[in-house]
Short mmCIF file of C-alpha atoms in Angstrom, two decimals:
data_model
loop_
_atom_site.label_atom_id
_atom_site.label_comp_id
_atom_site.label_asym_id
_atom_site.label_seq_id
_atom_site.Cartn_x
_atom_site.Cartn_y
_atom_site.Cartn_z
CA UNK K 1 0.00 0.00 0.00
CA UNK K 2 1.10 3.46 -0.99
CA UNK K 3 1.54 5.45 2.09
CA UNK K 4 2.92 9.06 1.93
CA UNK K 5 3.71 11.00 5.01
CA UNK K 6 4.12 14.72 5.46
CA UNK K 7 5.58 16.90 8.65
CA UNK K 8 6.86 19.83 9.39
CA UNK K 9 4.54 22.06 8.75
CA UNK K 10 3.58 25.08 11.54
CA UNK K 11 3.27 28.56 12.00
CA UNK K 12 5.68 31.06 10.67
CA UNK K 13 6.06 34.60 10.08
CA UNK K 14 6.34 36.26 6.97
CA UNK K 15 9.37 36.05 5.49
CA UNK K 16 10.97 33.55 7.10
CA UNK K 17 11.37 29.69 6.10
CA UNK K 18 10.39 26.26 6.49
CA UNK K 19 10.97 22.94 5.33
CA UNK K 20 8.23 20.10 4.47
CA UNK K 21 9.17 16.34 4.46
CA UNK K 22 7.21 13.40 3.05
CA UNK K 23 7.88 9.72 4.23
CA UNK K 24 7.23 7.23 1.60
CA UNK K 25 6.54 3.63 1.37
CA UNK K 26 4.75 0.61 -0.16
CA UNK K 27 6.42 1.52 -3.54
CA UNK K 28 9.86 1.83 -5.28
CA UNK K 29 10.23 5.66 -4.38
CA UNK K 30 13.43 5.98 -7.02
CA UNK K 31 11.07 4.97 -9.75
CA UNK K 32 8.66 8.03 -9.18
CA UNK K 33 8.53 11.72 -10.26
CA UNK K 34 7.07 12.99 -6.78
CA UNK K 35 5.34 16.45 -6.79
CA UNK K 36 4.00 18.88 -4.17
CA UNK K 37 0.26 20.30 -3.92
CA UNK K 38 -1.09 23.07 -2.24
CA UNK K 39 -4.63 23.96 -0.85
CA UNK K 40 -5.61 26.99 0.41
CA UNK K 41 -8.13 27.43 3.00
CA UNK K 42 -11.38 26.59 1.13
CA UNK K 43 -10.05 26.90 -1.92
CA UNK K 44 -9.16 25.08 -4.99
CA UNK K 45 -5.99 22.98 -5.69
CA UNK K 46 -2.72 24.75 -6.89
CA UNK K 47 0.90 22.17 -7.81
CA UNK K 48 3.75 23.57 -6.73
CA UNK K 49 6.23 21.27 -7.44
CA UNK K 50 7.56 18.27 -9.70
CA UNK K 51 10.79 16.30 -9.58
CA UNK K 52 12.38 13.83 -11.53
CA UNK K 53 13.24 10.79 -10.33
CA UNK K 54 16.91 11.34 -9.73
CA UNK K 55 16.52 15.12 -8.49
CA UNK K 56 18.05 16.21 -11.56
CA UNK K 57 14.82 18.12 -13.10
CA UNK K 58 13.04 19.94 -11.29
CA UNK K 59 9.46 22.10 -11.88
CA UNK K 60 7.81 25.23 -10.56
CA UNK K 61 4.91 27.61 -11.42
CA UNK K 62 5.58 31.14 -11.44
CA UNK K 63 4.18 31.68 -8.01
CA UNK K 64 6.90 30.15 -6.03
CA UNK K 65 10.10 29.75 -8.40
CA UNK K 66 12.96 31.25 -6.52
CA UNK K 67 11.74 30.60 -3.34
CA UNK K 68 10.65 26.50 -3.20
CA UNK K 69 13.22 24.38 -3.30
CA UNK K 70 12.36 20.77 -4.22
CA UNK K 71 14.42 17.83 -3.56
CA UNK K 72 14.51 13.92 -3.00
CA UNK K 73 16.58 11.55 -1.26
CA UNK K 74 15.91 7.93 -2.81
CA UNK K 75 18.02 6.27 -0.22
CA UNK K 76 15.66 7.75 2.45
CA UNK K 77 12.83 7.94 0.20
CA UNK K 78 11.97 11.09 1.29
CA UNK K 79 10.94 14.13 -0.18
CA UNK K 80 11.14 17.81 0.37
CA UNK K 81 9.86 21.10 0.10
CA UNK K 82 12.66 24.16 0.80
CA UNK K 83 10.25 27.28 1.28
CA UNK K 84 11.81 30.54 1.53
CA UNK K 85 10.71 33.86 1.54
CA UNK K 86 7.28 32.78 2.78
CA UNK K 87 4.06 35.33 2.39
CA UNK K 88 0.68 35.04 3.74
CA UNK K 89 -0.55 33.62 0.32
CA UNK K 90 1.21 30.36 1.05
CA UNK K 91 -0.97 29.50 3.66
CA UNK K 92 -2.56 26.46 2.61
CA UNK K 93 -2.35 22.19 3.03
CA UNK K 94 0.55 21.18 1.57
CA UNK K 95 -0.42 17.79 0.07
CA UNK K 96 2.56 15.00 -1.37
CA UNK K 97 1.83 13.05 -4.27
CA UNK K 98 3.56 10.52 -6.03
CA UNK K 99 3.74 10.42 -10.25
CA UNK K 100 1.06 12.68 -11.88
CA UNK K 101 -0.30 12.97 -8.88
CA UNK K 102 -2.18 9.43 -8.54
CA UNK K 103 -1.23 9.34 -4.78
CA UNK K 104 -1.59 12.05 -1.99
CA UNK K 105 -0.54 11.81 2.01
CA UNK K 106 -2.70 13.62 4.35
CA UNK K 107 -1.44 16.94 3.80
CA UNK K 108 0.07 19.40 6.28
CA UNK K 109 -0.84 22.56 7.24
CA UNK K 110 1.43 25.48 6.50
CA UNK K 111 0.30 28.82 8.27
CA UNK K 112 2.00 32.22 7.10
CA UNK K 113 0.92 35.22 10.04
CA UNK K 114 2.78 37.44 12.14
CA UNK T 1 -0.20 28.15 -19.84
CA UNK T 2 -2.84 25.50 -20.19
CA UNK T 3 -6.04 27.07 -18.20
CA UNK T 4 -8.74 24.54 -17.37
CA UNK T 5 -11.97 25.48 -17.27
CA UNK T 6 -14.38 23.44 -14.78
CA UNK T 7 -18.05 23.42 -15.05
CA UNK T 8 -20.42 23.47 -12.89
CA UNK T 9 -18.96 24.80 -10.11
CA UNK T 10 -21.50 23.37 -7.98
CA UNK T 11 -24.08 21.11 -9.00
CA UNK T 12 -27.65 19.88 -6.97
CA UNK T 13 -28.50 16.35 -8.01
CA UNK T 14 -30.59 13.77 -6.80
CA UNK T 15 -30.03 10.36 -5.19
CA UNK T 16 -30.17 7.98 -8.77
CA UNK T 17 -29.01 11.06 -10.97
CA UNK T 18 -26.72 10.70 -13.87
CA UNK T 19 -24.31 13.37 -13.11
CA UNK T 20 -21.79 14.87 -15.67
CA UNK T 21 -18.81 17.62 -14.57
CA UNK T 22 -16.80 18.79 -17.44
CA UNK T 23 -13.35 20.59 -17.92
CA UNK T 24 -11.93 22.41 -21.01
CA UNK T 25 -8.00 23.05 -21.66
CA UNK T 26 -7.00 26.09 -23.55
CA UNK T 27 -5.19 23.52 -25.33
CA UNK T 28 -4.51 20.37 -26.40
CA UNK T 29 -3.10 17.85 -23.61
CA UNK T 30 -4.43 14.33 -25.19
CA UNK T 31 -5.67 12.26 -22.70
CA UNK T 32 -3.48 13.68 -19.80
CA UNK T 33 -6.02 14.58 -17.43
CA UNK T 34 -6.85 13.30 -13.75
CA UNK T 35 -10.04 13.22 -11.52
CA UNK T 36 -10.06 13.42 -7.98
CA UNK T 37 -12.81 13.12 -5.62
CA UNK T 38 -12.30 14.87 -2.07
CA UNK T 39 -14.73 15.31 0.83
CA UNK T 40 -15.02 17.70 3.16
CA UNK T 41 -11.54 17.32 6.12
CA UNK T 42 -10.07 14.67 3.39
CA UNK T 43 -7.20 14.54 1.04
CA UNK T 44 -8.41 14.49 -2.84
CA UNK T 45 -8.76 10.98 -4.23
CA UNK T 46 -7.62 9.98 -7.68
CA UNK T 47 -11.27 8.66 -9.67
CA UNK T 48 -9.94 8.81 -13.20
CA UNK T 49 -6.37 9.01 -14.58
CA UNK T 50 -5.14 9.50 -18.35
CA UNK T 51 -8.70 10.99 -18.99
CA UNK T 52 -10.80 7.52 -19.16
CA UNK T 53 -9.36 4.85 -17.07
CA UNK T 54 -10.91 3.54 -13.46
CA UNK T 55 -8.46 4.06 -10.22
CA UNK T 56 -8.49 0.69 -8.83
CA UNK T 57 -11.00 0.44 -6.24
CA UNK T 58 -13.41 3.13 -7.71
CA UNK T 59 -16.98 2.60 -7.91
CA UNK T 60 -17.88 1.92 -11.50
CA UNK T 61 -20.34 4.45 -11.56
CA UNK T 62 -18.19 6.70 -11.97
CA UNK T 63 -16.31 7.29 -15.84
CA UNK T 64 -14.17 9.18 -17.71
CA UNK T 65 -14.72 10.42 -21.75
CA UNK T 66 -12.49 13.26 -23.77
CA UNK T 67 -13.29 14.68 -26.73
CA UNK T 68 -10.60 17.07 -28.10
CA UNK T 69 -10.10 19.49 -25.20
CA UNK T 70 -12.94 18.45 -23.57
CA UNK T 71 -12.87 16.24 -20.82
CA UNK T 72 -15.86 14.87 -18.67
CA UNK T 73 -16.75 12.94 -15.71
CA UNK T 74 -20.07 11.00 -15.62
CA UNK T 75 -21.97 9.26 -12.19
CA UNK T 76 -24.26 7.84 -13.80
CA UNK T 77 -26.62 6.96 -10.47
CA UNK T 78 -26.00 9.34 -7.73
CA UNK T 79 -25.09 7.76 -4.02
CA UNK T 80 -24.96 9.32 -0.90
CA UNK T 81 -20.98 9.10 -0.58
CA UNK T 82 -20.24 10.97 -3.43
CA UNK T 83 -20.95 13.73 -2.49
CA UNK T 84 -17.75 15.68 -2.49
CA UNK T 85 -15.90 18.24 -4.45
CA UNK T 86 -14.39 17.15 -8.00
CA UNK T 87 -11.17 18.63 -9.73
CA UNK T 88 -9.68 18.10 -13.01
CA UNK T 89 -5.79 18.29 -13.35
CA UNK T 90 -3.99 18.67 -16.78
CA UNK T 91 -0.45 17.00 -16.31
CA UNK T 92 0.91 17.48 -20.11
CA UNK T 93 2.85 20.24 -19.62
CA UNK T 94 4.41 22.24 -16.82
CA UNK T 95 2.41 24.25 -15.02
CA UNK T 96 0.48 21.66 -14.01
CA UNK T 97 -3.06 23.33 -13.74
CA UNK T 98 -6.50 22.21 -11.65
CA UNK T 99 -10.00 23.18 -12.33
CA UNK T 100 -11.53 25.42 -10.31
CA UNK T 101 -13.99 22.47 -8.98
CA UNK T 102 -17.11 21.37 -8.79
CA UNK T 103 -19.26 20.89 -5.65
CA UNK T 104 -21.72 18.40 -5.99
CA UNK T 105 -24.42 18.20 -3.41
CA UNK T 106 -27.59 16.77 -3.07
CA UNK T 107 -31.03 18.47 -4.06
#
């Protein structure tokens, strides 16, 4: 069974940074793109993220290149989510998802205040 | 950017209604589009993937049919647990873009 695991998520204040990390098991994590999705309080769905299966390509929308960082450790199978420079319109669930986005973890909540 | 258009954006059905929630691409993306089913406190569940095929364990009820650069996703008999919000994704081509979503709930 797929199982995908987020922490790390909190409250911060603008500006400042946080990291996200998703556990994975029940597949062959090296074998997956793995992507990041956001969810802002009752709203829709936004991706954030994509990587390739070795880390060596990497994806972004507009709205957070420069200041997500995504990366992967397949020994660990573990993912990430660098996030610098945070603002109050990152406040949202920040959902992992394996492939084209076939499986999601629970999500964690990211909250952006002063 | 591909935008995807989702419509309705919420729908009232009845228990035993064929339901139908559609989503357009500004462009063409062949058959890479998703479905995803989430309720209320849940994370989203994938329903359909590459546009027309069944996640494993979904209800059959539910399908998947594209035409061109449109997309849609049939119930075709309404049951309690589905009601929920539906979104569309587009994975072709980076930014990955959602539909705005559709809440269905019941009449």
């Amino acid at each position: 069974e797929v199982q995908l695991v987020e922490s790390g998520g909190g409250l911060v204040q603008p500006g400042r940074s946080l990291k996200l990390s998703c556990a994975a098991s029940g597949f062959t994590f090296s074998n997956y793109y793995m992507a990041w999705v956001r969810q802002a309080p009752k709203k829709g769905l936004e991706w954030v993220a994509t990587i390739s299966t070795s880390g060596s390509r990497t994806y972004y929308p507009d709205s957070v290149k420069g200041r997500f960082t995504i990366s992967r450790d397949n020994a660990k199978s573990s993912l990430y989510l660098q996030m610098n420079s945070l603002k109050s319109e990152d406040t949202a669930t920040y959902y992992c998802a394996r492939g084209s986005v076939e499986d999601w973890g629970q999500g964690v909540m990211v909250t952006v205040s002063s | 950017d591909i935008q995807v258009t989702q419509s309705p954006s919420s729908l009232l059905a009845s228990l035993g209604e064929r339901v139908t929630i559609t989503c357009q691409t500004s462009q063409s993306i062949s058959n890479n589009l998703n479905w995803y089913q989430q309720k209320p406190g849940q994370a989203p569940m994938l329903l359909i993937y590459y546009a027309t095929s069944l996640q494993t364990g979904m209800p059959s009820r539910f399908s998947g049919q594209y035409s061109g650069r449109s997309f849609t996703l049939t119930i075709t008999s309404l049951e309690p647990e589905d009601i929920a919000n539906y979104f569309c994704l587009q994975h072709y081509s980076a930014p990955w873009t959602f539909g705005g979503g559709t809440k269905l709930e019941l009449k």
